[in-house]
Every structure is written in structure tokens, then in C-alpha cells.
Amino acid sequence: FRPKSLGSAVLSYDSIVLVKQVPDTANVTADAMREDGTVNRGALPAIFNPEDLNALETALEVKDRFGGTVTVLTMGPPKAGDVLRACLYRGADRVILLTDRRAAASDTLATSYILSQAIKNVGKFDLVFAGRQAIDGDTAQVGPQCAEKLGVTQITYLEELVDIADGAVRIRRNVGNGWEIVEAALPVLVTVVGTANNP
């Protein structure tokens, strides 16, 4: 693919990807839950949230097709730096770890607030990608809440990025029993489903 051009100016798009390191819920043992009902994260191996990998792959596709940059953000303990190193290995341009003990056990409201403030500090962006949901919480709320706090349009359940042209993105989204093509002006936040690509 080649970057699209308009006259002598090359159009490129800056993407931000939200990722999360999560406990591997496929390997749950008897020690996985504490007596108070919370997850004992230390008892489970940590992995890259699967649909966040699809979101990263989509951002890298935008970079390959149109040019631009990919910045990855994660919030978590210092150990979450492992997923950021994986992002650099896969082709991200820069990564940012947001870590603070005061953010431990944040719910989706607090998490989306912290991430949206970090996105604002990154500066200009055209697209924000996030996995549809994390396997440890399964709420699917952080992406949409970030969009609301950023004041940008959101498109959920991306299955295919069709095109970006004339200041707008066209996306094929999964609607459960079918699909639809939607278009939105940039900037936009997009959540990505696991069937979107093969990271």
C-alpha cells in the first residue's frame, strides 16, 4: 500500500491504541479468587488482552496503508510494560505506561477518565483504537466512555476498516446477525472485535 496524497501533500493518520495486560482467564485455578470475591491476579499468568491485539493490528494497518504513527497507551502496574514491549516489537512507534498505586482497582469510570486525560496529553490524533472488551471484566465500557470524555464520535465492533478519505473513516461493523458500513468524520474512537484480523 502507498500513502494517499492530495496534490503534493501526503495524508497520514495518527493513531492511539489502548491496550491492557490481563490475567489469563483460560488458566483459572482454585487460587484465582480471594475470599472477598476479587481476582487474585498474582495467581494467574498475565497476557495481552486478545481484542486489544486486534485493535493494535488495525492501527498498524492504517499506518501501512496511509502512513502516520501508532502510539500505544496502557494503564497498570510496572509489569504491564511487557505488553508495551510487545507493541514496539509489532511495529508501534511509541508506547506510554500510566502507573500509579492510587489507580489500583479502578473501575471503568476511573480508568476511562485516566486514559482520556492521557490521550489529551499525547496531542493530535485521528483515530483511537481499543479492543471491544477486556477478558477480565467483560464490560465493553472503557472505549465508549473514553470517547464520551474526549467528545469524539465512537464506532463500536469494527470488523474491517474499509477506507479513510476526505476527513472521514468508513468502517464495516459487526451487528451480531449481520454487518453494516458506517462513516464518521475524524477524529473517532473505534472498538475492534476479535474477528477483525489475525494479529
Tab-separated table of C-alpha atoms in Angstrom:
chain	number	residue	atom	x	y	z
A	1	PHE	CA	0.000	0.000	0.000
A	2	ARG	CA	1.072	3.585	-0.546
A	3	PRO	CA	0.064	6.644	1.466
A	4	LYS	CA	-2.717	8.613	-0.201
A	5	SER	CA	-1.749	12.051	-1.429
A	6	LEU	CA	-3.595	15.251	-2.138
A	7	GLY	CA	-1.560	17.336	-4.538
A	8	SER	CA	1.959	17.436	-3.112
A	9	ALA	CA	0.849	16.806	0.490
A	10	VAL	CA	0.838	13.247	1.779
A	11	LEU	CA	-2.119	12.487	4.027
A	12	SER	CA	-1.247	10.369	7.041
A	13	TYR	CA	-3.122	9.464	10.191
A	14	ASP	CA	-2.005	9.364	13.807
A	15	SER	CA	-3.486	6.503	15.793
A	16	ILE	CA	-3.590	5.826	19.520
A	17	VAL	CA	-4.247	2.296	20.750
A	18	LEU	CA	-5.498	1.430	24.239
A	19	VAL	CA	-4.232	-1.933	25.475
A	20	LYS	CA	-4.399	-3.875	28.706
A	21	GLN	CA	-2.438	-6.629	30.371
A	22	VAL	CA	-4.960	-9.089	31.812
A	23	PRO	CA	-4.926	-12.320	33.817
A	24	ASP	CA	-5.134	-15.398	31.611
A	25	THR	CA	-8.701	-16.466	32.376
A	26	ALA	CA	-8.218	-19.661	30.358
A	27	ASN	CA	-5.935	-20.950	33.138
A	28	VAL	CA	-8.110	-20.348	36.187
A	29	THR	CA	-7.169	-22.356	39.291
A	30	ALA	CA	-8.683	-22.606	42.760
A	31	ASP	CA	-6.345	-19.808	43.889
A	32	ALA	CA	-7.731	-17.369	41.283
A	33	MET	CA	-10.299	-15.797	43.605
A	34	ARG	CA	-9.765	-14.200	47.002
A	35	GLU	CA	-12.180	-14.696	49.874
A	36	ASP	CA	-13.605	-11.208	49.278
A	37	GLY	CA	-14.593	-12.191	45.708
A	38	THR	CA	-11.887	-10.208	43.905
A	39	VAL	CA	-9.471	-11.720	41.382
A	40	ASN	CA	-6.120	-12.827	42.747
A	41	ARG	CA	-4.110	-11.563	39.790
A	42	GLY	CA	-0.881	-12.940	41.235
A	43	ALA	CA	-2.210	-16.492	40.885
A	44	LEU	CA	-2.745	-16.204	37.114
A	45	PRO	CA	-0.239	-15.588	34.321
A	46	ALA	CA	-0.555	-12.161	32.664
A	47	ILE	CA	-1.269	-11.915	28.936
A	48	PHE	CA	-2.011	-9.271	26.277
A	49	ASN	CA	-5.796	-8.766	26.158
A	50	PRO	CA	-6.792	-10.607	22.947
A	51	GLU	CA	-9.053	-7.990	21.328
A	52	ASP	CA	-6.514	-5.265	22.113
A	53	LEU	CA	-4.142	-7.166	19.810
A	54	ASN	CA	-6.799	-6.829	17.086
A	55	ALA	CA	-7.016	-3.093	17.815
A	56	LEU	CA	-3.223	-2.768	17.516
A	57	GLU	CA	-3.246	-4.706	14.250
A	58	THR	CA	-5.924	-2.358	12.866
A	59	ALA	CA	-3.847	0.706	13.795
A	60	LEU	CA	-0.784	-0.844	12.161
A	61	GLU	CA	-2.893	-1.467	9.037
A	62	VAL	CA	-3.764	2.246	8.948
A	63	LYS	CA	-0.060	3.089	9.256
A	64	ASP	CA	0.849	0.649	6.443
A	65	ARG	CA	-1.920	1.783	4.085
A	66	PHE	CA	-1.923	5.520	4.677
A	67	GLY	CA	1.175	6.443	6.674
A	68	GLY	CA	1.231	8.007	10.105
A	69	THR	CA	2.121	6.954	13.617
A	70	VAL	CA	0.928	4.462	16.212
A	71	THR	CA	1.115	5.366	19.912
A	72	VAL	CA	0.071	2.757	22.474
A	73	LEU	CA	-1.225	3.542	25.980
A	74	THR	CA	-1.717	1.162	28.867
A	75	MET	CA	-2.627	1.687	32.487
A	76	GLY	CA	-1.395	-0.752	35.084
A	77	PRO	CA	1.486	-1.815	37.325
A	78	PRO	CA	5.084	-1.648	36.041
A	79	LYS	CA	4.744	-5.279	34.892
A	80	ALA	CA	2.270	-4.018	32.254
A	81	GLY	CA	5.338	-2.744	30.416
A	82	ASP	CA	5.573	-6.272	28.996
A	83	VAL	CA	2.621	-5.634	26.658
A	84	LEU	CA	4.163	-2.329	25.608
A	85	ARG	CA	7.391	-4.057	24.610
A	86	ALA	CA	5.272	-6.461	22.543
A	87	CYS	CA	3.652	-3.435	20.844
A	88	LEU	CA	7.044	-1.979	19.896
A	89	TYR	CA	8.095	-5.361	18.545
A	90	ARG	CA	4.934	-5.483	16.408
A	91	GLY	CA	5.529	-2.008	14.916
A	92	ALA	CA	4.218	0.699	17.262
A	93	ASP	CA	6.174	3.964	17.140
A	94	ARG	CA	5.955	4.795	20.832
A	95	VAL	CA	4.399	3.454	23.998
A	96	ILE	CA	3.248	5.039	27.246
A	97	LEU	CA	2.755	3.326	30.608
A	98	LEU	CA	0.417	5.019	33.096
A	99	THR	CA	1.209	3.587	36.501
A	100	ASP	CA	0.297	4.766	39.983
A	101	ARG	CA	-0.723	2.793	43.074
A	102	ARG	CA	-3.629	5.227	43.518
A	103	ALA	CA	-5.149	3.862	40.277
A	104	ALA	CA	-5.182	0.262	41.538
A	105	ALA	CA	-8.632	-1.367	41.426
A	106	SER	CA	-10.037	1.443	39.250
A	107	ASP	CA	-13.479	0.804	37.814
A	108	THR	CA	-14.360	1.635	34.197
A	109	LEU	CA	-15.291	5.227	35.067
A	110	ALA	CA	-11.909	5.957	36.680
A	111	THR	CA	-9.989	4.015	34.025
A	112	SER	CA	-11.655	5.858	31.157
A	113	TYR	CA	-11.026	9.202	32.847
A	114	ILE	CA	-7.308	8.467	33.309
A	115	LEU	CA	-6.919	7.146	29.759
A	116	SER	CA	-8.818	10.072	28.214
A	117	GLN	CA	-6.586	12.565	30.054
A	118	ALA	CA	-3.512	10.713	28.774
A	119	ILE	CA	-4.885	10.797	25.218
A	120	LYS	CA	-5.345	14.564	25.508
A	121	ASN	CA	-1.719	14.866	26.636
A	122	VAL	CA	-0.496	12.840	23.655
A	123	GLY	CA	-1.841	15.621	21.464
A	124	LYS	CA	-3.209	15.404	17.937
A	125	PHE	CA	-4.823	12.124	16.945
A	126	ASP	CA	-7.079	10.999	14.142
A	127	LEU	CA	-8.091	7.581	15.424
A	128	VAL	CA	-8.187	5.878	18.812
A	129	PHE	CA	-8.489	2.090	18.732
A	130	ALA	CA	-9.415	-0.193	21.617
A	131	GLY	CA	-10.402	-3.816	21.893
A	132	ARG	CA	-14.148	-4.312	22.249
A	133	GLN	CA	-13.683	-5.549	25.814
A	134	ALA	CA	-11.137	-6.983	28.221
A	135	ILE	CA	-11.416	-10.645	29.208
A	136	ASP	CA	-11.021	-9.880	32.915
A	137	GLY	CA	-14.001	-7.516	33.216
A	138	ASP	CA	-16.065	-8.122	30.051
A	139	THR	CA	-17.798	-4.752	30.432
A	140	ALA	CA	-17.033	-3.231	26.987
A	141	GLN	CA	-17.348	0.192	28.662
A	142	VAL	CA	-13.865	1.739	28.680
A	143	GLY	CA	-13.662	2.544	24.945
A	144	PRO	CA	-17.109	4.169	24.720
A	145	GLN	CA	-16.556	6.069	27.999
A	146	CYS	CA	-13.237	7.413	26.665
A	147	ALA	CA	-14.995	8.605	23.502
A	148	GLU	CA	-17.559	10.443	25.615
A	149	LYS	CA	-14.868	12.101	27.761
A	150	LEU	CA	-12.886	13.092	24.656
A	151	GLY	CA	-16.000	14.449	22.914
A	152	VAL	CA	-15.399	12.378	19.776
A	153	THR	CA	-17.605	10.077	17.740
A	154	GLN	CA	-17.387	6.386	18.543
A	155	ILE	CA	-17.859	3.379	16.295
A	156	THR	CA	-18.099	0.027	18.036
A	157	TYR	CA	-17.493	-3.536	16.799
A	158	LEU	CA	-15.135	-2.816	13.889
A	159	GLU	CA	-14.794	-5.856	11.671
A	160	GLU	CA	-12.997	-4.127	8.785
A	161	LEU	CA	-11.552	-0.697	8.146
A	162	VAL	CA	-12.867	-0.007	4.643
A	163	ASP	CA	-11.245	3.354	3.857
A	164	ILE	CA	-10.137	6.740	5.136
A	165	ALA	CA	-10.674	9.670	2.784
A	166	ASP	CA	-11.823	13.289	2.796
A	167	GLY	CA	-11.509	13.589	6.578
A	168	ALA	CA	-13.741	10.591	7.297
A	169	VAL	CA	-13.361	6.895	8.045
A	170	ARG	CA	-15.577	4.131	6.633
A	171	ILE	CA	-15.908	1.021	8.763
A	172	ARG	CA	-17.689	-2.293	8.446
A	173	ARG	CA	-19.106	-3.115	11.878
A	174	ASN	CA	-20.484	-6.363	13.206
A	175	VAL	CA	-24.057	-6.045	14.434
A	176	GLY	CA	-24.487	-9.594	15.714
A	177	ASN	CA	-26.642	-11.116	12.997
A	178	GLY	CA	-25.032	-9.202	10.128
A	179	TRP	CA	-22.966	-6.112	9.401
A	180	GLU	CA	-23.297	-2.503	8.311
A	181	ILE	CA	-20.989	0.097	6.768
A	182	VAL	CA	-20.812	3.347	8.739
A	183	GLU	CA	-18.917	6.568	8.111
A	184	ALA	CA	-17.766	9.193	10.602
A	185	ALA	CA	-15.699	12.351	10.470
A	186	LEU	CA	-12.283	12.204	12.122
A	187	PRO	CA	-11.286	12.151	14.929
A	188	VAL	CA	-13.067	8.997	16.036
A	189	LEU	CA	-12.698	6.254	18.641
A	190	VAL	CA	-13.205	2.714	17.391
A	191	THR	CA	-13.604	-0.558	19.287
A	192	VAL	CA	-12.408	-3.668	17.475
A	193	VAL	CA	-13.742	-7.236	17.617
A	194	GLY	CA	-11.623	-10.384	17.623
A	195	THR	CA	-12.684	-11.383	14.107
A	196	ALA	CA	-11.328	-8.173	12.558
A	197	ASN	CA	-7.906	-9.577	11.644
A	198	ASN	CA	-5.148	-12.015	12.563
A	199	PRO	CA	-2.553	-10.178	14.678
